Amino acid sequence: MTKQTVLITSATGRIGKELVARLGAVGKFNVRACYFSDDKAQSLLSLGAHEVVKFDLSDPATWDQALDSVSAVYSASLDPMLKGHLAFCKELGHRSDQIKHVVRVSCMGADTNTAAYIADQHASRAGAGIPLMLQHYWWGEKALIDEGLNVTALRNNFFMNHLLKTDCETIDREGWFSNPLGYVRNSFVATRDIAEAAAVVLIEGPERHANKFYDLTGPVPQSMSEIAEDLGRAMGKTIEYRAQSMVDFEADFGATRAEFFEYLTNGFYTRCSPDFYNLTGRAPTSYYEYLTTKGASGETGLEELWQGNLWKKGEDAMKDAAKA
């Protein structure tokens, strides 16, 4: 019997690498993993991919080869790549007879905007609409749904591995980090858990998971002082959390990201969802467990902390995407 081919976009990312390793070990699929940089191709084969293919959301010339004979797609993209993703959704729609299932990485609150259905009313930021990043996540889901595809959306809490990446230098040299989240507790989610949920959903297929939307969180909400304690314990040194004003945070990263972080300070991402447990039969990974244990791709969360990061202080990574 010929195995169905699953295409894993963003395969060299945190979730993608874990998913490649998990699906490669199962043996149900022919795993086709996408890479953007040529030097990443071999590592995907080493993780368990059966095929690798160059893929670029901004270059439609790469899509045909990537999608040849594919029946399931894991869809993930960096926030600034929204325009390319929306165009790719139309391509998938043109192949709806071929594409039986799409699993899309999204964000908690993508359809309800967390607080309300009123798009021009932010919960606490006067004169602002709901966070543009949440609108974008919903557009990313809706574009697939509108094409008539069988969609499963994994709506995730804020990623553990993104939480402190912008502070690696001060953590390493001076033992502190800063952001505006303070004592508000958020149930941050491990990217390896998102990959595990994606693997379950793809293996069990659209018959069980089509048109389902799962909120994925960590097992316990944590404040920044508690995050600092876990990180310090994992690193074997004292780590300090230093509070930052939202004004300073916005100056560092721009209004689009600041609007989203202000939602985190409102406590909308505090709750712990049962969806991961219901999918996998186990509790989600805690932050300390994430830092100190290896995922399917062989890296600990602490090792991942020092790897590449989209968000850099002094740069508004969402400046162009905000115009979409």
Coordinates of C-alpha atoms in Angstrom, one line a residue:
M1 CA 0.0 0.0 0.0
T2 CA 1.4 3.4 -1.0
K3 CA 1.9 5.7 2.0
Q4 CA 0.2 9.1 1.8
T5 CA 2.6 12.1 1.6
V6 CA 2.4 14.8 4.2
L7 CA 4.1 18.2 3.5
I8 CA 5.6 19.9 6.5
T9 CA 6.2 23.6 5.9
S10 CA 8.5 25.5 8.2
A11 CA 10.1 22.2 8.9
T12 CA 13.3 23.7 10.2
G13 CA 11.5 25.7 12.9
R14 CA 10.9 24.6 16.5
I15 CA 7.6 22.8 15.9
G16 CA 8.5 21.6 12.4
K17 CA 11.7 19.8 13.5
E18 CA 9.8 18.0 16.3
L19 CA 7.0 17.0 13.9
V20 CA 9.4 15.7 11.3
A21 CA 11.1 13.5 14.0
R22 CA 7.7 12.2 15.3
L23 CA 6.1 11.5 11.9
G24 CA 9.3 10.0 10.6
A25 CA 9.4 7.5 13.5
V26 CA 5.7 6.5 13.1
G27 CA 6.0 5.0 9.6
K28 CA 2.5 5.9 8.4
F29 CA 3.5 8.8 6.1
N30 CA 6.0 9.7 3.4
V31 CA 7.3 12.8 5.2
R32 CA 8.3 15.6 2.9
A33 CA 10.0 18.4 4.8
C34 CA 10.4 21.9 3.5
Y35 CA 13.6 24.0 3.8
F36 CA 14.4 27.5 2.9
S37 CA 18.2 27.5 3.4
D38 CA 20.1 24.8 1.5
D39 CA 22.3 24.1 4.5
K40 CA 19.3 22.9 6.5
A41 CA 18.2 20.1 4.1
Q42 CA 20.5 17.4 5.4
S43 CA 19.5 17.9 9.0
L44 CA 15.8 17.3 8.1
L45 CA 16.8 13.9 6.6
S46 CA 18.7 13.1 9.7
L47 CA 15.6 13.8 11.8
G48 CA 13.5 11.3 9.9
A49 CA 12.2 13.1 6.7
H50 CA 11.9 10.8 3.7
E51 CA 12.2 13.7 1.3
V52 CA 13.2 17.3 1.5
V53 CA 12.1 20.1 -0.9
K54 CA 13.0 23.8 -1.2
F55 CA 9.9 25.9 -0.4
D56 CA 9.3 29.6 -0.1
L57 CA 5.9 31.2 0.6
S58 CA 7.0 34.3 -1.3
D59 CA 8.0 32.2 -4.4
P60 CA 5.1 30.4 -6.1
A61 CA 7.6 28.7 -8.4
T62 CA 8.5 26.4 -5.5
W63 CA 5.0 25.3 -4.7
D64 CA 4.3 22.8 -7.4
Q65 CA 7.1 20.5 -6.6
A66 CA 6.4 20.7 -2.9
L67 CA 2.7 19.8 -3.4
D68 CA 3.2 17.0 -5.9
S69 CA 1.1 14.0 -4.7
V70 CA 0.6 15.5 -1.2
S71 CA -2.6 14.7 0.6
A72 CA -2.0 16.4 4.0
V73 CA -0.2 19.6 4.9
Y74 CA 1.2 21.0 8.1
S75 CA 0.9 24.7 7.6
A76 CA 3.0 27.2 9.7
S77 CA 4.5 30.5 8.8
L78 CA 6.3 33.4 10.5
D79 CA 4.0 36.3 11.4
P80 CA 5.4 38.7 8.7
M81 CA 4.7 36.1 6.0
L82 CA 1.0 36.5 6.1
K83 CA 0.7 37.7 2.5
G84 CA 2.5 34.6 1.2
H85 CA 0.4 32.3 3.3
L86 CA -2.9 33.8 2.0
A87 CA -1.7 33.2 -1.6
F88 CA -0.6 29.7 -0.7
C89 CA -4.1 29.0 0.7
K90 CA -5.6 29.7 -2.7
E91 CA -3.2 27.2 -4.3
L92 CA -4.3 24.6 -1.8
G93 CA -7.9 25.4 -2.7
H94 CA -7.2 24.8 -6.3
R95 CA -6.0 21.3 -5.3
S96 CA -8.9 20.6 -2.9
D97 CA -9.5 17.2 -4.5
Q98 CA -6.0 16.2 -3.7
I99 CA -5.4 17.9 -0.3
K100 CA -7.5 16.0 2.2
H101 CA -6.3 17.7 5.4
V102 CA -4.5 20.9 6.5
V103 CA -3.3 21.4 10.1
R104 CA -2.7 25.0 10.7
V105 CA -0.6 26.6 13.6
S106 CA -2.6 29.4 15.0
C107 CA -3.1 31.3 18.3
M108 CA -5.6 31.2 21.2
G109 CA -8.4 33.7 20.6
A110 CA -8.0 33.8 16.8
D111 CA -11.7 33.6 16.0
T112 CA -13.2 35.3 19.1
N113 CA -10.3 37.7 19.5
T114 CA -10.1 36.5 23.1
A115 CA -12.2 39.2 24.6
A116 CA -14.9 39.9 22.1
Y117 CA -16.1 39.6 18.5
I118 CA -15.8 43.4 18.2
A119 CA -12.8 43.9 15.9
D120 CA -12.3 47.6 16.7
Q121 CA -12.4 47.3 20.5
H122 CA -9.2 46.4 22.4
A123 CA -9.9 45.2 25.9
S124 CA -7.7 47.8 27.6
R125 CA -5.8 49.9 25.0
A126 CA -7.8 53.1 24.4
G127 CA -8.5 53.8 20.8
A128 CA -7.0 50.5 19.5
G129 CA -8.7 47.6 17.9
I130 CA -8.1 44.0 18.9
P131 CA -4.4 43.0 18.5
L132 CA -3.6 42.9 14.8
M133 CA -1.6 39.7 15.3
L134 CA -4.7 37.9 16.5
Q135 CA -6.6 39.2 13.4
H136 CA -3.9 37.9 11.2
Y137 CA -4.0 34.4 12.9
W138 CA -7.7 34.3 12.2
W139 CA -7.2 35.4 8.6
G140 CA -4.7 32.5 8.2
E141 CA -7.3 30.0 9.4
K142 CA -10.2 31.5 7.5
A143 CA -8.3 31.6 4.2
L144 CA -8.0 27.8 4.4
I145 CA -11.6 27.3 5.5
D146 CA -12.9 29.5 2.7
E147 CA -11.2 27.3 0.2
G148 CA -13.4 24.3 1.4
L149 CA -10.4 22.4 2.9
N150 CA -10.6 20.1 5.9
V151 CA -8.9 22.3 8.5
T152 CA -7.6 21.6 12.0
A153 CA -6.4 24.7 13.8
L154 CA -4.0 24.4 16.7
R155 CA -4.5 27.6 18.7
N156 CA -1.6 27.9 20.9
N157 CA -0.8 30.0 23.9
F158 CA 2.5 32.0 23.9
F159 CA 5.4 29.8 23.0
M160 CA 7.9 29.0 25.9
N161 CA 10.8 29.2 23.5
H162 CA 9.8 32.7 22.3
L163 CA 9.4 34.1 25.8
L164 CA 13.0 35.1 26.6
K165 CA 14.8 35.0 23.3
T166 CA 15.1 38.8 23.1
D167 CA 17.0 38.8 26.4
C168 CA 19.6 36.1 25.8
E169 CA 22.5 38.6 26.1
T170 CA 21.5 40.0 29.5
I171 CA 20.6 36.5 30.7
D172 CA 24.0 35.1 29.8
R173 CA 26.2 38.1 30.8
E174 CA 24.3 39.7 33.7
G175 CA 21.6 37.2 34.8
W176 CA 18.4 39.1 34.2
F177 CA 15.6 39.6 31.7
S178 CA 12.9 42.2 31.2
N179 CA 9.4 42.4 29.8
P180 CA 6.0 43.9 30.8
L181 CA 4.3 40.7 31.8
G182 CA 5.1 41.0 35.5
Y183 CA 3.0 39.1 38.0
V184 CA 0.2 38.1 35.5
R185 CA 0.3 34.4 35.1
N186 CA 0.3 32.9 31.6
S187 CA 0.1 29.2 30.7
F188 CA 3.0 29.2 28.2
V189 CA 3.1 26.2 25.9
A190 CA 6.0 24.0 24.8
T191 CA 6.6 23.9 21.0
R192 CA 7.3 20.2 21.3
D193 CA 3.7 19.7 22.7
I194 CA 2.3 21.5 19.7
A195 CA 4.3 19.1 17.5
E196 CA 3.0 16.1 19.4
A197 CA -0.6 17.4 19.0
A198 CA -0.1 18.0 15.3
A199 CA 1.3 14.5 14.9
V200 CA -1.8 13.0 16.6
V201 CA -4.1 15.0 14.5
L202 CA -2.4 14.1 11.2
I203 CA -2.2 10.4 12.1
E204 CA -5.8 10.2 13.2
G205 CA -6.8 12.2 10.1
P206 CA -9.6 14.5 9.0
E207 CA -12.3 11.9 9.7
R208 CA -11.7 12.7 13.4
H209 CA -10.2 16.2 13.4
A210 CA -11.5 18.1 10.4
N211 CA -13.0 21.4 11.2
K212 CA -11.8 21.2 14.9
F213 CA -10.1 23.9 16.8
Y214 CA -7.9 23.1 19.7
D215 CA -6.5 25.5 22.4
L216 CA -3.0 24.3 23.5
T217 CA -1.5 25.6 26.7
G218 CA 1.0 24.6 29.4
P219 CA 0.0 22.7 32.6
V220 CA 0.2 25.7 34.9
P221 CA 0.1 29.5 34.6
Q222 CA 3.3 31.2 35.7
S223 CA 4.4 34.7 36.5
M224 CA 7.7 36.2 35.4
S225 CA 9.3 35.7 38.8
E226 CA 8.4 32.0 38.6
I227 CA 9.8 31.8 35.1
A228 CA 13.0 33.4 36.3
E229 CA 13.2 30.8 39.1
D230 CA 12.8 27.9 36.7
L231 CA 15.3 29.3 34.3
G232 CA 17.8 29.9 37.1
R233 CA 17.4 26.3 38.4
A234 CA 17.9 25.0 34.9
M235 CA 21.0 27.1 34.3
G236 CA 22.4 26.6 37.8
K237 CA 22.6 30.4 38.5
T238 CA 20.4 33.2 39.8
I239 CA 18.2 34.8 37.2
E240 CA 16.3 38.0 38.0
Y241 CA 13.2 39.4 36.4
R242 CA 13.1 43.1 35.9
A243 CA 9.7 44.7 35.2
Q244 CA 9.4 46.8 32.0
S245 CA 6.8 49.4 31.1
M246 CA 4.6 48.8 28.1
V247 CA 5.8 52.1 26.7
D248 CA 9.4 50.9 26.8
F249 CA 8.4 47.5 25.3
E250 CA 6.5 49.2 22.5
A251 CA 9.6 51.4 21.8
D252 CA 11.7 48.2 21.6
F253 CA 9.4 46.1 19.3
G254 CA 6.6 48.2 17.8
A255 CA 2.9 48.8 18.4
T256 CA 1.7 45.5 16.8
R257 CA 3.6 43.3 19.2
A258 CA 2.9 45.6 22.1
E259 CA -0.9 45.3 21.5
F260 CA -0.5 41.5 21.7
F261 CA 1.6 41.6 24.9
E262 CA -1.0 43.9 26.5
Y263 CA -3.5 41.1 26.0
L264 CA -1.1 38.8 27.9
T265 CA -1.1 41.3 30.8
N266 CA -4.9 41.3 30.9
G267 CA -4.8 37.6 31.8
F268 CA -6.6 36.2 28.8
Y269 CA -3.9 33.5 28.4
T270 CA -3.9 32.4 32.0
R271 CA -6.2 29.5 31.7
C272 CA -5.0 25.9 31.2
S273 CA -6.9 24.1 28.4
P274 CA -7.7 20.4 28.5
D275 CA -7.3 20.0 24.8
F276 CA -3.7 18.8 24.8
Y277 CA -4.6 16.1 27.4
N278 CA -7.6 15.1 25.4
L279 CA -5.6 14.7 22.3
T280 CA -2.5 12.9 23.7
G281 CA -3.6 11.4 27.0
R282 CA -1.0 13.2 29.1
A283 CA -0.5 16.5 30.8
P284 CA 1.4 19.3 28.9
T285 CA 5.1 19.9 29.4
S286 CA 6.0 22.3 32.2
Y287 CA 8.5 25.1 31.6
Y288 CA 11.2 23.5 33.7
E289 CA 10.7 20.2 32.0
Y290 CA 10.9 21.9 28.6
L291 CA 14.2 23.6 29.6
T292 CA 15.9 20.5 31.0
T293 CA 14.7 17.6 28.8
K294 CA 15.1 16.7 25.1
G295 CA 12.3 16.7 22.6
A296 CA 12.0 14.3 19.7
S297 CA 14.5 16.4 17.7
G298 CA 17.1 15.9 20.4
E299 CA 17.4 19.4 21.8
T300 CA 16.5 20.8 25.3
G301 CA 14.6 24.0 25.6
L302 CA 17.6 25.6 27.2
E303 CA 19.6 24.8 24.0
E304 CA 16.9 26.2 21.9
L305 CA 16.9 29.5 23.9
W306 CA 20.2 30.5 22.3
Q307 CA 19.1 29.8 18.7
G308 CA 17.7 32.2 16.1
N309 CA 15.0 34.8 16.9
L310 CA 12.6 36.8 14.7
W311 CA 12.1 39.5 17.4
K312 CA 15.0 41.9 17.9
K313 CA 15.1 45.0 20.1
G314 CA 14.9 48.2 18.1
E315 CA 13.2 46.5 15.1
D316 CA 9.5 46.4 14.4
A317 CA 9.3 42.9 12.7
M318 CA 5.6 43.5 12.0
K319 CA 5.9 46.9 10.3
D320 CA 5.3 45.6 6.8
A321 CA 2.8 42.9 7.8
A322 CA 0.7 45.5 9.6
K323 CA -0.1 46.9 6.2
A324 CA -1.5 43.6 4.9

